[in-house]
mmCIF file with all atom_site columns, C-alpha atoms in Angstrom:
data_model
loop_
_atom_site.group_PDB
_atom_site.id
_atom_site.type_symbol
_atom_site.label_atom_id
_atom_site.label_alt_id
_atom_site.label_comp_id
_atom_site.label_asym_id
_atom_site.label_entity_id
_atom_site.label_seq_id
_atom_site.pdbx_PDB_ins_code
_atom_site.Cartn_x
_atom_site.Cartn_y
_atom_site.Cartn_z
_atom_site.occupancy
_atom_site.B_iso_or_equiv
_atom_site.pdbx_formal_charge
_atom_site.auth_seq_id
_atom_site.auth_comp_id
_atom_site.auth_asym_id
_atom_site.auth_atom_id
_atom_site.pdbx_PDB_model_num
ATOM 1   C CA . MET A 1 1   ? 0.000   0.000  0.000   1.00 0.00 ? 120 MET A CA 1
ATOM 2   C CA . THR A 1 2   ? 1.413   3.393  -0.964  1.00 0.00 ? 121 THR A CA 1
ATOM 3   C CA . ASP A 1 3   ? 1.479   6.366  1.408   1.00 0.00 ? 122 ASP A CA 1
ATOM 4   C CA . LEU A 1 4   ? -1.216  8.013  -0.737  1.00 0.00 ? 123 LEU A CA 1
ATOM 5   C CA . THR A 1 5   ? -3.468  4.962  -0.537  1.00 0.00 ? 124 THR A CA 1
ATOM 6   C CA . ALA A 1 6   ? -2.989  4.692  3.236   1.00 0.00 ? 125 ALA A CA 1
ATOM 7   C CA . LYS A 1 7   ? -3.871  8.372  3.656   1.00 0.00 ? 126 LYS A CA 1
ATOM 8   C CA . ALA A 1 8   ? -6.830  7.958  1.312   1.00 0.00 ? 127 ALA A CA 1
ATOM 9   C CA . MET A 1 9   ? -8.195  4.982  3.243   1.00 0.00 ? 128 MET A CA 1
ATOM 10  C CA . THR A 1 10  ? -7.879  6.875  6.522   1.00 0.00 ? 129 THR A CA 1
ATOM 11  C CA . THR A 1 11  ? -9.870  9.779  5.083   1.00 0.00 ? 130 THR A CA 1
ATOM 12  C CA . ARG A 1 12  ? -12.406 7.474  3.439   1.00 0.00 ? 131 ARG A CA 1
ATOM 13  C CA . ARG A 1 13  ? -12.996 5.668  6.747   1.00 0.00 ? 132 ARG A CA 1
ATOM 14  C CA . ARG A 1 14  ? -13.258 8.973  8.611   1.00 0.00 ? 133 ARG A CA 1
ATOM 15  C CA . VAL A 1 15  ? -15.888 10.339 6.212   1.00 0.00 ? 134 VAL A CA 1
ATOM 16  C CA . LEU A 1 16  ? -17.901 7.263  5.224   1.00 0.00 ? 135 LEU A CA 1
ATOM 17  C CA . GLY A 1 17  ? -17.383 5.230  8.380   1.00 0.00 ? 136 GLY A CA 1
ATOM 18  C CA . GLU A 1 18  ? -15.776 1.883  9.122   1.00 0.00 ? 137 GLU A CA 1
ATOM 19  C CA . VAL A 1 19  ? -18.917 -0.147 8.410   1.00 0.00 ? 138 VAL A CA 1
ATOM 20  C CA . HIS A 1 20  ? -19.388 1.233  4.891   1.00 0.00 ? 139 HIS A CA 1
ATOM 21  C CA . VAL A 1 21  ? -15.722 0.948  3.925   1.00 0.00 ? 140 VAL A CA 1
ATOM 22  C CA . ASN A 1 22  ? -15.388 -2.560 5.366   1.00 0.00 ? 141 ASN A CA 1
ATOM 23  C CA . ARG A 1 23  ? -18.502 -3.644 3.443   1.00 0.00 ? 142 ARG A CA 1
ATOM 24  C CA . ALA A 1 24  ? -17.187 -2.099 0.212   1.00 0.00 ? 143 ALA A CA 1
ATOM 25  C CA . GLU A 1 25  ? -13.794 -3.739 0.668   1.00 0.00 ? 144 GLU A CA 1
ATOM 26  C CA . ALA A 1 26  ? -15.390 -7.125 1.409   1.00 0.00 ? 145 ALA A CA 1
ATOM 27  C CA . VAL A 1 27  ? -17.278 -7.203 -1.893  1.00 0.00 ? 146 VAL A CA 1
ATOM 28  C CA . LYS A 1 28  ? -14.397 -5.938 -4.020  1.00 0.00 ? 147 LYS A CA 1
ATOM 29  C CA . THR A 1 29  ? -13.412 -8.406 -6.747  1.00 0.00 ? 148 THR A CA 1
ATOM 30  C CA . GLY A 1 30  ? -10.679 -8.636 -9.314  1.00 0.00 ? 149 GLY A CA 1
ATOM 31  C CA . PHE A 1 31  ? -13.059 -7.009 -11.772 1.00 0.00 ? 150 PHE A CA 1
ATOM 32  C CA . ASP A 1 32  ? -13.668 -3.795 -9.810  1.00 0.00 ? 151 ASP A CA 1
ATOM 33  C CA . ALA A 1 33  ? -10.398 -3.624 -7.833  1.00 0.00 ? 152 ALA A CA 1
ATOM 34  C CA . PRO A 1 34  ? -8.729  -1.270 -10.369 1.00 0.00 ? 153 PRO A CA 1
ATOM 35  C CA . PHE A 1 35  ? -11.760 1.043  -10.195 1.00 0.00 ? 154 PHE A CA 1
ATOM 36  C CA . GLN A 1 36  ? -11.744 0.942  -6.392  1.00 0.00 ? 155 GLN A CA 1
ATOM 37  C CA . ALA A 1 37  ? -8.021  1.788  -6.383  1.00 0.00 ? 156 ALA A CA 1
ATOM 38  C CA . LEU A 1 38  ? -8.646  4.675  -8.772  1.00 0.00 ? 157 LEU A CA 1
ATOM 39  C CA . ILE A 1 39  ? -11.424 6.259  -6.724  1.00 0.00 ? 158 ILE A CA 1
ATOM 40  C CA . THR A 1 40  ? -9.625  5.631  -3.439  1.00 0.00 ? 159 THR A CA 1
ATOM 41  C CA . ASP A 1 41  ? -6.435  7.358  -4.549  1.00 0.00 ? 160 ASP A CA 1
ATOM 42  C CA . ALA A 1 42  ? -8.060  10.092 -6.657  1.00 0.00 ? 161 ALA A CA 1
ATOM 43  C CA . ALA A 1 43  ? -11.126 11.031 -4.632  1.00 0.00 ? 162 ALA A CA 1
ATOM 44  C CA . TRP A 1 44  ? -10.024 10.175 -1.106  1.00 0.00 ? 163 TRP A CA 1
ATOM 45  C CA . GLY A 1 45  ? -6.263  10.678 -1.443  1.00 0.00 ? 164 GLY A CA 1
ATOM 46  C CA . HIS A 1 46  ? -5.861  13.580 -3.851  1.00 0.00 ? 165 HIS A CA 1
ATOM 47  C CA . VAL A 1 47  ? -9.084  15.507 -3.097  1.00 0.00 ? 166 VAL A CA 1
ATOM 48  C CA . TRP A 1 48  ? -10.748 14.662 0.236   1.00 0.00 ? 167 TRP A CA 1
ATOM 49  C CA . SER A 1 49  ? -7.386  14.449 2.070   1.00 0.00 ? 168 SER A CA 1
ATOM 50  C CA . ARG A 1 50  ? -6.333  17.975 1.124   1.00 0.00 ? 169 ARG A CA 1
ATOM 51  C CA . ASP A 1 51  ? -6.249  20.384 4.046   1.00 0.00 ? 170 ASP A CA 1
ATOM 52  C CA . THR A 1 52  ? -7.260  23.486 2.064   1.00 0.00 ? 171 THR A CA 1
ATOM 53  C CA . ILE A 1 53  ? -10.941 23.299 3.060   1.00 0.00 ? 172 ILE A CA 1
ATOM 54  C CA . SER A 1 54  ? -12.721 21.417 5.828   1.00 0.00 ? 173 SER A CA 1
ATOM 55  C CA . LEU A 1 55  ? -14.468 18.071 5.543   1.00 0.00 ? 174 LEU A CA 1
ATOM 56  C CA . ARG A 1 56  ? -17.706 19.964 6.259   1.00 0.00 ? 175 ARG A CA 1
ATOM 57  C CA . GLU A 1 57  ? -17.152 22.179 3.218   1.00 0.00 ? 176 GLU A CA 1
ATOM 58  C CA . ARG A 1 58  ? -16.162 19.226 1.016   1.00 0.00 ? 177 ARG A CA 1
ATOM 59  C CA . SER A 1 59  ? -19.272 17.423 2.187   1.00 0.00 ? 178 SER A CA 1
ATOM 60  C CA . MET A 1 60  ? -21.520 20.338 1.200   1.00 0.00 ? 179 MET A CA 1
ATOM 61  C CA . LEU A 1 61  ? -19.830 20.664 -2.197  1.00 0.00 ? 180 LEU A CA 1
ATOM 62  C CA . THR A 1 62  ? -20.159 16.950 -2.848  1.00 0.00 ? 181 THR A CA 1
ATOM 63  C CA . ILE A 1 63  ? -23.830 16.895 -1.854  1.00 0.00 ? 182 ILE A CA 1
ATOM 64  C CA . ALA A 1 64  ? -24.588 19.836 -4.133  1.00 0.00 ? 183 ALA A CA 1
ATOM 65  C CA . LEU A 1 65  ? -22.755 18.251 -7.067  1.00 0.00 ? 184 LEU A CA 1
ATOM 66  C CA . LEU A 1 66  ? -24.377 14.850 -6.601  1.00 0.00 ? 185 LEU A CA 1
ATOM 67  C CA . ALA A 1 67  ? -27.824 16.431 -6.300  1.00 0.00 ? 186 ALA A CA 1
ATOM 68  C CA . GLY A 1 68  ? -27.268 18.635 -9.343  1.00 0.00 ? 187 GLY A CA 1
ATOM 69  C CA . LEU A 1 69  ? -26.172 15.651 -11.408 1.00 0.00 ? 188 LEU A CA 1
ATOM 70  C CA . GLY A 1 70  ? -28.965 13.402 -10.137 1.00 0.00 ? 189 GLY A CA 1
ATOM 71  C CA . ASN A 1 71  ? -26.646 10.805 -8.605  1.00 0.00 ? 190 ASN A CA 1
ATOM 72  C CA . ASP A 1 72  ? -29.185 9.737  -5.982  1.00 0.00 ? 191 ASP A CA 1
ATOM 73  C CA . HIS A 1 73  ? -27.447 6.620  -4.656  1.00 0.00 ? 192 HIS A CA 1
ATOM 74  C CA . GLU A 1 74  ? -24.209 8.503  -4.014  1.00 0.00 ? 193 GLU A CA 1
ATOM 75  C CA . LEU A 1 75  ? -26.232 11.416 -2.617  1.00 0.00 ? 194 LEU A CA 1
ATOM 76  C CA . VAL A 1 76  ? -27.670 9.175  0.114   1.00 0.00 ? 195 VAL A CA 1
ATOM 77  C CA . LEU A 1 77  ? -24.174 7.913  0.945   1.00 0.00 ? 196 LEU A CA 1
ATOM 78  C CA . HIS A 1 78  ? -22.872 11.453 1.374   1.00 0.00 ? 197 HIS A CA 1
ATOM 79  C CA . LEU A 1 79  ? -25.941 12.629 3.284   1.00 0.00 ? 198 LEU A CA 1
ATOM 80  C CA . ARG A 1 80  ? -25.261 9.801  5.736   1.00 0.00 ? 199 ARG A CA 1
ATOM 81  C CA . ALA A 1 81  ? -21.606 10.858 5.888   1.00 0.00 ? 200 ALA A CA 1
ATOM 82  C CA . THR A 1 82  ? -22.600 14.263 7.277   1.00 0.00 ? 201 THR A CA 1
ATOM 83  C CA . ARG A 1 83  ? -22.621 12.635 10.719  1.00 0.00 ? 202 ARG A CA 1
ATOM 84  C CA . ASN A 1 84  ? -18.836 12.348 10.270  1.00 0.00 ? 203 ASN A CA 1
ATOM 85  C CA . THR A 1 85  ? -18.055 15.546 8.356   1.00 0.00 ? 204 THR A CA 1
ATOM 86  C CA . GLY A 1 86  ? -19.779 18.087 10.575  1.00 0.00 ? 205 GLY A CA 1
ATOM 87  C CA . ALA A 1 87  ? -22.173 19.298 7.881   1.00 0.00 ? 206 ALA A CA 1
ATOM 88  C CA . THR A 1 88  ? -25.557 19.951 9.472   1.00 0.00 ? 207 THR A CA 1
ATOM 89  C CA . GLU A 1 89  ? -29.027 19.599 8.027   1.00 0.00 ? 208 GLU A CA 1
ATOM 90  C CA . ALA A 1 90  ? -29.062 23.394 7.714   1.00 0.00 ? 209 ALA A CA 1
ATOM 91  C CA . ASP A 1 91  ? -25.799 23.214 5.729   1.00 0.00 ? 210 ASP A CA 1
ATOM 92  C CA . VAL A 1 92  ? -27.322 20.617 3.433   1.00 0.00 ? 211 VAL A CA 1
ATOM 93  C CA . LEU A 1 93  ? -30.378 22.779 2.840   1.00 0.00 ? 212 LEU A CA 1
ATOM 94  C CA . GLU A 1 94  ? -28.131 25.717 1.905   1.00 0.00 ? 213 GLU A CA 1
ATOM 95  C CA . ALA A 1 95  ? -26.260 23.520 -0.570  1.00 0.00 ? 214 ALA A CA 1
ATOM 96  C CA . LEU A 1 96  ? -29.544 22.303 -2.073  1.00 0.00 ? 215 LEU A CA 1
ATOM 97  C CA . LEU A 1 97  ? -30.853 25.864 -2.408  1.00 0.00 ? 216 LEU A CA 1
ATOM 98  C CA . HIS A 1 98  ? -27.814 26.508 -4.592  1.00 0.00 ? 217 HIS A CA 1
ATOM 99  C CA . VAL A 1 99  ? -28.683 23.411 -6.586  1.00 0.00 ? 218 VAL A CA 1
ATOM 100 C CA . ALA A 1 100 ? -32.140 24.874 -7.241  1.00 0.00 ? 219 ALA A CA 1
ATOM 101 C CA . ILE A 1 101 ? -30.648 28.034 -8.728  1.00 0.00 ? 220 ILE A CA 1
ATOM 102 C CA . TYR A 1 102 ? -27.675 26.579 -10.605 1.00 0.00 ? 221 TYR A CA 1
ATOM 103 C CA . ALA A 1 103 ? -28.835 23.073 -11.566 1.00 0.00 ? 222 ALA A CA 1
ATOM 104 C CA . GLY A 1 104 ? -32.614 23.365 -11.556 1.00 0.00 ? 223 GLY A CA 1
ATOM 105 C CA . VAL A 1 105 ? -35.590 23.272 -9.230  1.00 0.00 ? 224 VAL A CA 1
ATOM 106 C CA . PRO A 1 106 ? -36.595 19.678 -10.129 1.00 0.00 ? 225 PRO A CA 1
ATOM 107 C CA . ARG A 1 107 ? -33.127 18.374 -9.150  1.00 0.00 ? 226 ARG A CA 1
ATOM 108 C CA . ALA A 1 108 ? -33.194 20.290 -5.888  1.00 0.00 ? 227 ALA A CA 1
ATOM 109 C CA . ASN A 1 109 ? -36.764 19.268 -5.127  1.00 0.00 ? 228 ASN A CA 1
ATOM 110 C CA . HIS A 1 110 ? -35.905 15.604 -5.596  1.00 0.00 ? 229 HIS A CA 1
ATOM 111 C CA . ALA A 1 111 ? -32.699 15.948 -3.547  1.00 0.00 ? 230 ALA A CA 1
ATOM 112 C CA . ILE A 1 112 ? -34.582 17.671 -0.714  1.00 0.00 ? 231 ILE A CA 1
ATOM 113 C CA . LYS A 1 113 ? -37.000 14.733 -0.592  1.00 0.00 ? 232 LYS A CA 1
ATOM 114 C CA . ILE A 1 114 ? -34.061 12.316 -0.476  1.00 0.00 ? 233 ILE A CA 1
ATOM 115 C CA . ALA A 1 115 ? -32.401 14.389 2.256   1.00 0.00 ? 234 ALA A CA 1
ATOM 116 C CA . LYS A 1 116 ? -35.582 14.489 4.351   1.00 0.00 ? 235 LYS A CA 1
ATOM 117 C CA . ASP A 1 117 ? -36.019 10.729 4.042   1.00 0.00 ? 236 ASP A CA 1
ATOM 118 C CA . THR A 1 118 ? -32.356 10.038 4.767   1.00 0.00 ? 237 THR A CA 1
ATOM 119 C CA . PHE A 1 119 ? -32.202 12.328 7.802   1.00 0.00 ? 238 PHE A CA 1
ATOM 120 C CA . ALA A 1 120 ? -35.427 10.792 9.151   1.00 0.00 ? 239 ALA A CA 1
ATOM 121 C CA . ALA A 1 121 ? -33.971 7.302  8.747   1.00 0.00 ? 240 ALA A CA 1
ATOM 122 C CA . MET A 1 122 ? -30.750 8.390  10.459  1.00 0.00 ? 241 MET A CA 1
ATOM 123 C CA . ALA A 1 123 ? -32.729 9.836  13.382  1.00 0.00 ? 242 ALA A CA 1
ATOM 124 C CA . GLU A 1 124 ? -34.647 6.567  13.759  1.00 0.00 ? 243 GLU A CA 1
ATOM 125 C CA . GLU A 1 125 ? -31.393 4.612  13.764  1.00 0.00 ? 244 GLU A CA 1
ATOM 126 C CA . GLU A 1 126 ? -30.079 6.746  16.614  1.00 0.00 ? 245 GLU A CA 1
ATOM 127 C CA . GLU A 1 127 ? -33.105 6.017  18.807  1.00 0.00 ? 246 GLU A CA 1
#
């Protein structure tokens, strides 16, 4: 494992949580291993591990981009990660208001529904 990969995995675990990363690693095969290595080093090593902005800010940017592009499955993953990044529900709403203006009201409307459902599920899990 390279230093970059080790740093990337530390950041990935910090943001997404041990359970998610362990599950993803357990189902990795020879087919998707190169892809997993690519996204680990690029996203988690080169981008998320930078110290230029906070994990909270990266989280908000990521949520806005995923919502604007309609990547719902990844959106849920990153909404759940807010418990680790420090982004609040109010932060998420602010990001999604930007989505409404810059990516379209239908995208933001759908993302707000997903966020409401995800945050409700997270609250139930904490009970």
